[in-house]
Amino acid sequence: MRGAVLYAPGDVRFEERADPTVQNPTDAVIRTVATCVCGSDLWDYRGVNPVPQPTPFGHEYVGIVEEVGADVKAVQPGQFVIGSFFASDNTCPNCRNGYQTNCLHREFVGAEGCQAERIRIPLADGTLVATPELPEEKYVPSLLACSDVMGTGWYAAKAAEVRPGDTVAVVGDGAVGLCALIAAKELGAERIIAMSRHQSRQKLAREFGATDVVAERGEDGVARIKELTGGIGADRVLECVGNEQSMQQALASTRPGGNVGFVGVPHGVSLDGEQLFFSHVGVRGGPAPVREYLPHLIDLVLADRIDPGKVFDLELPLSRAAEGYKAMDERRAIKILLRP
């Protein structure tokens, strides 16, 4: 089979790789229907994270089950499935508490690269969720979004404890931030403030439920949030970037007693304990337990209630993955959908 491999910063190649096989009785092998480039992939692409050797890439996927191990009972060949970027048994104490990304037996599915024609999925019973039947083509982008960015945006809202009637601010206008707007709306937020300075993303933010758009950043962005909320701050703020400025902006934009849900992979982020102590702001985040939310999100997509697939504004053949990385790196696209 063929797949994308990152050799060095800015150097993505599409090349022959070994076909995945069932290695353990709990494995499944799926034929990829669609995959994509994630904003978190850009940390490696840009050289922020070291890439010491050629590395298969990608961790988002939907596909058709081709083969299963002897112990796999929940999915079977021929089914269309969606899974999380972390494999989980879905039975350990952490999984039962709703944190499958901290499964005691977790494995990173992307370790073998999901931007490929076929993928081995460990712990298939606890990781994959099958749709009731083969979905219509129109649903594939949104189901793919559920494997990470929609699930991550949903977790940002759940971690911040978004409730009906809340005022919610979203820091970040990438795919996760835009999906967080969908989540905030679905969870009943009355006012949703999108922080974005890009016209195309602002338009999609409003389509997803934003009632206000703030283009300012840093202290000016915080001041604008305060102005919109009577000088108090938002009830919940969803941080979907992962750098120092975005985290500080999120904390400063939250009212006393409010919560920040942070899902941007942190790079160079530090928190001042004294500042946090006196702010009365709660903070929760981490790798989204996508598997916890997948059944519900799949139902929302297939019921035409949400359409997170709209974050994909460029589609390319998998063989042109390098072009997709470049387009996202240069902010010419929000998110790239790749098809084998």
mmCIF file of C-alpha atoms in Angstrom:
data_model
loop_
_atom_site.group_PDB
_atom_site.id
_atom_site.type_symbol
_atom_site.label_atom_id
_atom_site.label_comp_id
_atom_site.label_asym_id
_atom_site.label_seq_id
_atom_site.Cartn_x
_atom_site.Cartn_y
_atom_site.Cartn_z
ATOM 1 C CA MET A 1 0.000 0.000 0.000
ATOM 2 C CA ARG A 2 0.970 3.659 -0.112
ATOM 3 C CA GLY A 3 0.925 6.371 2.541
ATOM 4 C CA ALA A 4 2.266 9.742 3.626
ATOM 5 C CA VAL A 5 5.606 9.887 5.439
ATOM 6 C CA LEU A 6 7.176 12.964 7.048
ATOM 7 C CA TYR A 7 10.936 12.947 6.500
ATOM 8 C CA ALA A 8 11.829 16.377 7.880
ATOM 9 C CA PRO A 9 10.186 19.769 8.406
ATOM 10 C CA GLY A 10 8.290 20.620 5.230
ATOM 11 C CA ASP A 11 9.188 17.300 3.593
ATOM 12 C CA VAL A 12 6.139 15.025 3.172
ATOM 13 C CA ARG A 13 6.402 12.117 0.731
ATOM 14 C CA PHE A 14 3.858 9.638 -0.568
ATOM 15 C CA GLU A 15 5.480 6.256 -0.876
ATOM 16 C CA GLU A 16 5.129 2.501 -0.698
ATOM 17 C CA ARG A 17 4.724 1.097 2.806
ATOM 18 C CA ALA A 18 4.156 -2.362 4.190
ATOM 19 C CA ASP A 19 0.538 -3.491 4.248
ATOM 20 C CA PRO A 20 -0.875 -3.507 7.787
ATOM 21 C CA THR A 21 -1.812 -6.896 9.207
ATOM 22 C CA VAL A 22 -3.651 -8.209 12.240
ATOM 23 C CA GLN A 23 -0.876 -8.522 14.816
ATOM 24 C CA ASN A 24 -3.004 -9.135 17.897
ATOM 25 C CA PRO A 25 -6.374 -10.861 18.300
ATOM 26 C CA THR A 26 -7.901 -7.492 19.270
ATOM 27 C CA ASP A 27 -6.785 -5.735 16.043
ATOM 28 C CA ALA A 28 -8.760 -4.759 12.964
ATOM 29 C CA VAL A 29 -7.506 -3.650 9.563
ATOM 30 C CA ILE A 30 -9.578 -1.087 7.701
ATOM 31 C CA ARG A 31 -9.488 0.205 4.150
ATOM 32 C CA THR A 32 -9.365 3.990 4.338
ATOM 33 C CA VAL A 33 -12.321 5.822 2.821
ATOM 34 C CA ALA A 34 -11.111 9.277 3.892
ATOM 35 C CA THR A 35 -8.423 10.800 6.078
ATOM 36 C CA CYS A 36 -7.125 14.326 6.575
ATOM 37 C CA VAL A 37 -4.434 16.688 7.832
ATOM 38 C CA CYS A 38 -4.786 17.928 11.419
ATOM 39 C CA GLY A 39 -3.651 21.273 12.751
ATOM 40 C CA SER A 40 -1.607 19.393 15.349
ATOM 41 C CA ASP A 41 0.281 17.691 12.495
ATOM 42 C CA LEU A 42 1.686 21.110 11.634
ATOM 43 C CA TRP A 43 3.756 21.203 14.848
ATOM 44 C CA ASP A 44 5.876 18.424 13.342
ATOM 45 C CA TYR A 45 5.647 19.720 9.774
ATOM 46 C CA ARG A 46 6.995 23.088 10.917
ATOM 47 C CA GLY A 47 9.797 21.528 12.959
ATOM 48 C CA VAL A 48 8.452 22.636 16.340
ATOM 49 C CA ASN A 49 8.337 18.964 17.352
ATOM 50 C CA PRO A 50 11.453 17.013 16.356
ATOM 51 C CA VAL A 51 11.154 14.373 13.623
ATOM 52 C CA PRO A 52 14.341 12.291 14.055
ATOM 53 C CA GLN A 53 13.488 9.749 11.342
ATOM 54 C CA PRO A 54 10.986 9.212 8.495
ATOM 55 C CA THR A 55 7.625 8.943 10.234
ATOM 56 C CA PRO A 56 4.257 7.732 8.880
ATOM 57 C CA PHE A 57 1.706 10.423 9.574
ATOM 58 C CA GLY A 58 -1.957 11.167 10.291
ATOM 59 C CA HIS A 59 -4.379 10.113 13.025
ATOM 60 C CA GLU A 60 -7.898 10.776 11.656
ATOM 61 C CA TYR A 61 -9.803 8.194 9.647
ATOM 62 C CA VAL A 62 -12.995 6.560 8.486
ATOM 63 C CA GLY A 63 -13.039 3.331 6.552
ATOM 64 C CA ILE A 64 -14.368 -0.129 5.787
ATOM 65 C CA VAL A 65 -13.352 -3.055 7.978
ATOM 66 C CA GLU A 66 -11.420 -5.628 5.926
ATOM 67 C CA GLU A 67 -10.119 -8.024 8.566
ATOM 68 C CA VAL A 68 -10.492 -8.572 12.313
ATOM 69 C CA GLY A 69 -8.637 -10.543 14.946
ATOM 70 C CA ALA A 70 -10.131 -13.561 16.662
ATOM 71 C CA ASP A 71 -11.207 -11.600 19.764
ATOM 72 C CA VAL A 72 -12.965 -8.750 17.929
ATOM 73 C CA LYS A 73 -16.738 -8.946 18.386
ATOM 74 C CA ALA A 74 -18.110 -5.393 18.047
ATOM 75 C CA VAL A 75 -17.216 -4.785 14.382
ATOM 76 C CA GLN A 76 -17.000 -7.071 11.388
ATOM 77 C CA PRO A 77 -15.707 -6.982 7.818
ATOM 78 C CA GLY A 78 -17.749 -4.807 5.497
ATOM 79 C CA GLN A 79 -18.835 -2.291 8.128
ATOM 80 C CA PHE A 80 -18.144 1.448 7.841
ATOM 81 C CA VAL A 81 -16.362 2.605 11.004
ATOM 82 C CA ILE A 82 -15.083 5.735 12.716
ATOM 83 C CA GLY A 83 -12.506 5.670 15.479
ATOM 84 C CA SER A 84 -10.527 7.878 17.824
ATOM 85 C CA PHE A 85 -6.867 8.824 17.453
ATOM 86 C CA PHE A 86 -6.161 6.857 20.652
ATOM 87 C CA ALA A 87 -7.067 3.198 20.767
ATOM 88 C CA SER A 88 -8.767 2.206 24.019
ATOM 89 C CA ASP A 89 -10.231 -0.956 25.478
ATOM 90 C CA ASN A 90 -13.283 1.037 26.698
ATOM 91 C CA THR A 91 -13.497 -1.200 29.758
ATOM 92 C CA CYS A 92 -10.754 -0.025 32.156
ATOM 93 C CA PRO A 93 -11.606 2.365 35.044
ATOM 94 C CA ASN A 94 -10.452 5.445 33.133
ATOM 95 C CA CYS A 95 -12.529 4.474 30.116
ATOM 96 C CA ARG A 96 -15.580 3.816 32.278
ATOM 97 C CA ASN A 97 -15.117 7.298 33.743
ATOM 98 C CA GLY A 98 -15.255 8.770 30.243
ATOM 99 C CA TYR A 99 -11.544 9.374 29.603
ATOM 100 C CA GLN A 100 -10.640 6.826 26.949
ATOM 101 C CA THR A 101 -7.604 8.866 25.909
ATOM 102 C CA ASN A 102 -6.201 7.900 29.311
ATOM 103 C CA CYS A 103 -7.074 4.242 28.896
ATOM 104 C CA LEU A 104 -4.711 2.068 30.910
ATOM 105 C CA HIS A 105 -3.933 0.197 27.688
ATOM 106 C CA ARG A 106 -4.135 3.054 25.209
ATOM 107 C CA GLU A 107 -2.192 3.104 21.970
ATOM 108 C CA PHE A 108 -1.755 6.012 19.585
ATOM 109 C CA VAL A 109 -3.442 4.932 16.360
ATOM 110 C CA GLY A 110 -1.406 7.483 14.425
ATOM 111 C CA ALA A 111 1.838 5.727 15.391
ATOM 112 C CA GLU A 112 1.588 3.742 12.158
ATOM 113 C CA GLY A 113 0.152 6.644 10.146
ATOM 114 C CA CYS A 114 -3.491 7.021 9.129
ATOM 115 C CA GLN A 115 -2.770 9.035 5.970
ATOM 116 C CA ALA A 116 -2.530 5.725 4.165
ATOM 117 C CA GLU A 117 -4.619 3.374 2.065
ATOM 118 C CA ARG A 118 -5.037 0.898 4.933
ATOM 119 C CA ILE A 119 -4.718 1.179 8.716
ATOM 120 C CA ARG A 120 -4.276 -1.270 11.594
ATOM 121 C CA ILE A 121 -6.541 -0.357 14.508
ATOM 122 C CA PRO A 122 -5.519 -1.793 17.899
ATOM 123 C CA LEU A 123 -8.176 -2.594 20.505
ATOM 124 C CA ALA A 124 -10.807 -2.475 17.783
ATOM 125 C CA ASP A 125 -13.792 -3.318 19.981
ATOM 126 C CA GLY A 126 -13.140 -0.365 22.265
ATOM 127 C CA THR A 127 -11.980 2.063 19.591
ATOM 128 C CA LEU A 128 -14.193 1.724 16.516
ATOM 129 C CA VAL A 129 -17.851 2.632 16.171
ATOM 130 C CA ALA A 130 -19.774 1.283 13.174
ATOM 131 C CA THR A 131 -22.565 3.179 11.452
ATOM 132 C CA PRO A 132 -25.902 1.344 11.168
ATOM 133 C CA GLU A 133 -25.324 0.952 7.411
ATOM 134 C CA LEU A 134 -22.967 2.287 4.779
ATOM 135 C CA PRO A 135 -23.464 6.067 4.947
ATOM 136 C CA GLU A 136 -24.303 8.246 1.992
ATOM 137 C CA GLU A 137 -21.307 9.986 0.477
ATOM 138 C CA LYS A 138 -22.535 13.380 1.711
ATOM 139 C CA TYR A 139 -21.968 12.279 5.319
ATOM 140 C CA VAL A 140 -18.368 11.069 4.924
ATOM 141 C CA PRO A 141 -16.664 14.456 5.600
ATOM 142 C CA SER A 142 -18.687 15.050 8.767
ATOM 143 C CA LEU A 143 -18.140 11.511 10.029
ATOM 144 C CA LEU A 144 -14.415 11.986 9.424
ATOM 145 C CA ALA A 145 -14.533 15.229 11.407
ATOM 146 C CA CYS A 146 -16.001 13.259 14.318
ATOM 147 C CA SER A 147 -12.827 11.161 14.546
ATOM 148 C CA ASP A 148 -10.966 14.164 15.951
ATOM 149 C CA VAL A 149 -11.868 17.824 15.423
ATOM 150 C CA MET A 150 -15.594 17.537 16.157
ATOM 151 C CA GLY A 151 -14.925 15.243 19.109
ATOM 152 C CA THR A 152 -12.224 17.604 20.333
ATOM 153 C CA GLY A 153 -14.435 20.660 19.966
ATOM 154 C CA TRP A 154 -17.168 18.799 21.842
ATOM 155 C CA TYR A 155 -14.778 17.964 24.649
ATOM 156 C CA ALA A 156 -13.701 21.615 24.908
ATOM 157 C CA ALA A 157 -17.324 22.535 25.557
ATOM 158 C CA LYS A 158 -17.914 19.647 27.964
ATOM 159 C CA ALA A 159 -14.672 20.352 29.860
ATOM 160 C CA ALA A 160 -15.763 23.971 30.291
ATOM 161 C CA GLU A 161 -19.191 22.728 31.423
ATOM 162 C CA VAL A 162 -21.188 24.695 28.853
ATOM 163 C CA ARG A 163 -24.824 24.907 29.942
ATOM 164 C CA PRO A 164 -28.047 26.281 28.447
ATOM 165 C CA GLY A 165 -28.103 30.072 28.548
ATOM 166 C CA ASP A 166 -24.312 30.494 28.837
ATOM 167 C CA THR A 167 -22.176 33.051 27.094
ATOM 168 C CA VAL A 168 -19.299 31.160 25.476
ATOM 169 C CA ALA A 169 -16.155 32.538 23.827
ATOM 170 C CA VAL A 170 -14.042 30.387 21.509
ATOM 171 C CA VAL A 171 -10.341 31.186 21.103
ATOM 172 C CA GLY A 172 -9.108 29.789 17.784
ATOM 173 C CA ASP A 173 -10.737 29.688 14.352
ATOM 174 C CA GLY A 174 -9.170 26.483 13.048
ATOM 175 C CA ALA A 175 -11.174 23.313 12.532
ATOM 176 C CA VAL A 176 -11.313 22.515 16.262
ATOM 177 C CA GLY A 177 -12.384 26.030 17.210
ATOM 178 C CA LEU A 178 -15.087 26.021 14.550
ATOM 179 C CA CYS A 179 -16.336 22.638 15.750
ATOM 180 C CA ALA A 180 -16.316 23.955 19.316
ATOM 181 C CA LEU A 181 -18.856 26.541 18.153
ATOM 182 C CA ILE A 182 -21.109 23.708 16.964
ATOM 183 C CA ALA A 183 -20.729 22.022 20.347
ATOM 184 C CA ALA A 184 -21.496 25.183 22.306
ATOM 185 C CA LYS A 185 -24.664 25.708 20.295
ATOM 186 C CA GLU A 186 -25.775 22.088 20.699
ATOM 187 C CA LEU A 187 -25.221 22.297 24.458
ATOM 188 C CA GLY A 188 -27.496 25.325 24.693
ATOM 189 C CA ALA A 189 -25.215 28.374 24.816
ATOM 190 C CA GLU A 190 -27.252 31.529 24.280
ATOM 191 C CA ARG A 191 -24.427 33.784 23.144
ATOM 192 C CA ILE A 192 -21.368 32.440 21.305
ATOM 193 C CA ILE A 193 -18.392 34.684 20.587
ATOM 194 C CA ALA A 194 -15.963 33.546 17.922
ATOM 195 C CA MET A 195 -12.482 35.055 18.009
ATOM 196 C CA SER A 196 -11.356 35.221 14.375
ATOM 197 C CA ARG A 197 -9.724 37.703 12.042
ATOM 198 C CA HIS A 198 -10.204 35.745 8.803
ATOM 199 C CA GLN A 199 -13.300 36.591 6.775
ATOM 200 C CA SER A 200 -13.940 33.091 5.398
ATOM 201 C CA ARG A 201 -13.651 31.570 8.867
ATOM 202 C CA GLN A 202 -15.831 34.284 10.363
ATOM 203 C CA LYS A 203 -18.524 33.408 7.843
ATOM 204 C CA LEU A 204 -18.376 29.710 8.725
ATOM 205 C CA ALA A 205 -18.319 30.575 12.439
ATOM 206 C CA ARG A 206 -21.610 32.420 12.083
ATOM 207 C CA GLU A 207 -23.047 29.501 10.124
ATOM 208 C CA PHE A 208 -22.051 27.205 12.992
ATOM 209 C CA GLY A 209 -23.762 29.367 15.601
ATOM 210 C CA ALA A 210 -21.563 32.341 16.504
ATOM 211 C CA THR A 211 -23.628 35.360 17.523
ATOM 212 C CA ASP A 212 -20.617 37.699 17.728
ATOM 213 C CA VAL A 213 -17.176 37.825 16.128
ATOM 214 C CA VAL A 214 -14.120 39.423 17.753
ATOM 215 C CA ALA A 215 -11.157 40.078 15.471
ATOM 216 C CA GLU A 216 -8.853 41.520 18.132
ATOM 217 C CA ARG A 217 -6.235 39.395 19.893
ATOM 218 C CA GLY A 218 -4.297 39.557 23.147
ATOM 219 C CA GLU A 219 -5.239 42.347 25.532
ATOM 220 C CA ASP A 220 -7.390 44.015 22.901
ATOM 221 C CA GLY A 221 -9.287 40.762 22.415
ATOM 222 C CA VAL A 222 -9.839 40.404 26.155
ATOM 223 C CA ALA A 223 -11.064 44.002 26.371
ATOM 224 C CA ARG A 224 -13.552 43.365 23.574
ATOM 225 C CA ILE A 225 -14.885 40.232 25.318
ATOM 226 C CA LYS A 226 -15.290 42.207 28.526
ATOM 227 C CA GLU A 227 -17.082 44.958 26.620
ATOM 228 C CA LEU A 228 -19.519 42.447 25.151
ATOM 229 C CA THR A 229 -20.206 40.897 28.562
ATOM 230 C CA GLY A 230 -20.793 43.983 30.684
ATOM 231 C CA GLY A 231 -17.209 44.053 31.966
ATOM 232 C CA ILE A 232 -17.409 40.573 33.537
ATOM 233 C CA GLY A 233 -16.188 38.058 30.975
ATOM 234 C CA ALA A 234 -17.654 34.960 29.342
ATOM 235 C CA ASP A 235 -19.136 32.130 31.399
ATOM 236 C CA ARG A 236 -17.110 29.538 29.466
ATOM 237 C CA VAL A 237 -14.097 29.974 27.211
ATOM 238 C CA LEU A 238 -12.917 27.229 24.853
ATOM 239 C CA GLU A 239 -9.181 27.387 24.086
ATOM 240 C CA CYS A 240 -8.479 25.647 20.781
ATOM 241 C CA VAL A 241 -4.970 26.788 19.788
ATOM 242 C CA GLY A 242 -2.326 25.682 22.281
ATOM 243 C CA ASN A 243 0.097 28.595 22.617
ATOM 244 C CA GLU A 244 0.868 31.011 25.445
ATOM 245 C CA GLN A 245 -1.086 33.934 23.992
ATOM 246 C CA SER A 246 -4.218 31.900 23.354
ATOM 247 C CA MET A 247 -4.219 30.423 26.865
ATOM 248 C CA GLN A 248 -3.680 33.783 28.524
ATOM 249 C CA GLN A 249 -6.406 35.277 26.362
ATOM 250 C CA ALA A 250 -8.759 32.481 27.379
ATOM 251 C CA LEU A 251 -8.061 32.838 31.099
ATOM 252 C CA ALA A 252 -8.398 36.618 31.060
ATOM 253 C CA SER A 253 -11.651 36.459 29.090
ATOM 254 C CA THR A 254 -13.388 34.189 31.625
ATOM 255 C CA ARG A 255 -15.554 35.583 34.400
ATOM 256 C CA PRO A 256 -14.837 34.731 38.046
ATOM 257 C CA GLY A 257 -16.439 31.355 38.654
ATOM 258 C CA GLY A 258 -16.347 30.509 34.955
ATOM 259 C CA ASN A 259 -14.435 27.720 33.266
ATOM 260 C CA VAL A 260 -11.843 27.293 30.533
ATOM 261 C CA GLY A 261 -11.859 24.124 28.453
ATOM 262 C CA PHE A 262 -8.488 23.798 26.726
ATOM 263 C CA VAL A 263 -7.849 21.339 23.932
ATOM 264 C CA GLY A 264 -5.096 22.999 21.910
ATOM 265 C CA VAL A 265 -1.949 20.859 22.272
ATOM 266 C CA PRO A 266 0.184 23.089 24.555
ATOM 267 C CA HIS A 267 3.459 24.488 23.229
ATOM 268 C CA GLY A 268 5.276 26.934 25.466
ATOM 269 C CA VAL A 269 2.264 27.370 27.742
ATOM 270 C CA SER A 270 2.775 28.162 31.424
ATOM 271 C CA LEU A 271 0.212 29.070 34.060
ATOM 272 C CA ASP A 272 0.770 31.468 36.929
ATOM 273 C CA GLY A 273 -0.556 29.714 40.033
ATOM 274 C CA GLU A 274 -1.198 32.940 41.909
ATOM 275 C CA GLN A 275 -3.057 34.478 38.959
ATOM 276 C CA LEU A 276 -5.164 31.342 38.610
ATOM 277 C CA PHE A 277 -5.813 31.198 42.358
ATOM 278 C CA PHE A 278 -7.228 34.719 42.570
ATOM 279 C CA SER A 279 -9.160 34.529 39.293
ATOM 280 C CA HIS A 280 -11.614 31.883 40.531
ATOM 281 C CA VAL A 281 -11.458 30.398 37.027
ATOM 282 C CA GLY A 282 -11.647 26.625 36.605
ATOM 283 C CA VAL A 283 -9.434 24.915 34.010
ATOM 284 C CA ARG A 284 -9.818 21.474 32.478
ATOM 285 C CA GLY A 285 -8.549 20.012 29.230
ATOM 286 C CA GLY A 286 -6.316 17.467 27.611
ATOM 287 C CA PRO A 287 -6.526 15.002 24.727
ATOM 288 C CA ALA A 288 -10.203 14.709 23.898
ATOM 289 C CA PRO A 289 -11.834 11.383 24.820
ATOM 290 C CA VAL A 290 -13.376 11.205 21.360
ATOM 291 C CA ARG A 291 -14.544 7.605 21.814
ATOM 292 C CA GLU A 292 -16.827 8.748 24.643
ATOM 293 C CA TYR A 293 -18.717 11.076 22.300
ATOM 294 C CA LEU A 294 -18.579 9.187 18.995
ATOM 295 C CA PRO A 295 -21.955 7.401 19.171
ATOM 296 C CA HIS A 296 -23.785 10.645 19.957
ATOM 297 C CA LEU A 297 -21.897 12.687 17.373
ATOM 298 C CA ILE A 298 -22.492 10.068 14.680
ATOM 299 C CA ASP A 299 -26.215 10.185 15.462
ATOM 300 C CA LEU A 300 -26.207 14.000 15.204
ATOM 301 C CA VAL A 301 -24.485 13.850 11.817
ATOM 302 C CA LEU A 302 -26.757 11.167 10.357
ATOM 303 C CA ALA A 303 -29.814 13.064 11.637
ATOM 304 C CA ASP A 304 -28.605 16.169 9.723
ATOM 305 C CA ARG A 305 -28.413 18.116 12.979
ATOM 306 C CA ILE A 306 -24.727 19.046 12.657
ATOM 307 C CA ASP A 307 -22.453 19.299 9.620
ATOM 308 C CA PRO A 308 -18.854 19.659 10.856
ATOM 309 C CA GLY A 309 -17.592 18.400 7.488
ATOM 310 C CA LYS A 310 -17.869 21.986 6.274
ATOM 311 C CA VAL A 311 -14.489 22.654 7.914
ATOM 312 C CA PHE A 312 -12.933 20.783 4.987
ATOM 313 C CA ASP A 313 -12.454 23.535 2.429
ATOM 314 C CA LEU A 314 -9.988 21.676 0.203
ATOM 315 C CA GLU A 315 -10.087 18.067 -0.972
ATOM 316 C CA LEU A 316 -7.105 16.328 -2.539
ATOM 317 C CA PRO A 317 -6.069 12.809 -3.508
ATOM 318 C CA LEU A 318 -4.024 11.161 -0.764
ATOM 319 C CA SER A 319 -1.097 11.095 -3.192
ATOM 320 C CA ARG A 320 -1.002 14.907 -2.957
ATOM 321 C CA ALA A 321 -0.847 15.036 0.850
ATOM 322 C CA ALA A 322 2.250 17.252 0.669
ATOM 323 C CA GLU A 323 0.182 19.940 -1.064
ATOM 324 C CA GLY A 324 -2.398 19.689 1.685
ATOM 325 C CA TYR A 325 0.192 20.250 4.396
ATOM 326 C CA LYS A 326 1.529 23.279 2.556
ATOM 327 C CA ALA A 327 -1.940 24.773 2.104
ATOM 328 C CA MET A 328 -2.724 24.446 5.803
ATOM 329 C CA ASP A 329 0.691 25.691 6.844
ATOM 330 C CA GLU A 330 0.169 28.819 4.746
ATOM 331 C CA ARG A 331 -3.408 29.212 6.074
ATOM 332 C CA ARG A 332 -4.841 28.905 2.565
ATOM 333 C CA ALA A 333 -7.151 26.194 3.862
ATOM 334 C CA ILE A 334 -8.833 25.433 7.171
ATOM 335 C CA LYS A 335 -8.565 21.660 6.863
ATOM 336 C CA ILE A 336 -7.639 19.256 4.084
ATOM 337 C CA LEU A 337 -9.635 16.122 3.281
ATOM 338 C CA LEU A 338 -7.631 13.333 1.623
ATOM 339 C CA ARG A 339 -9.072 10.392 -0.286
ATOM 340 C CA PRO A 340 -7.092 7.322 -1.422
#
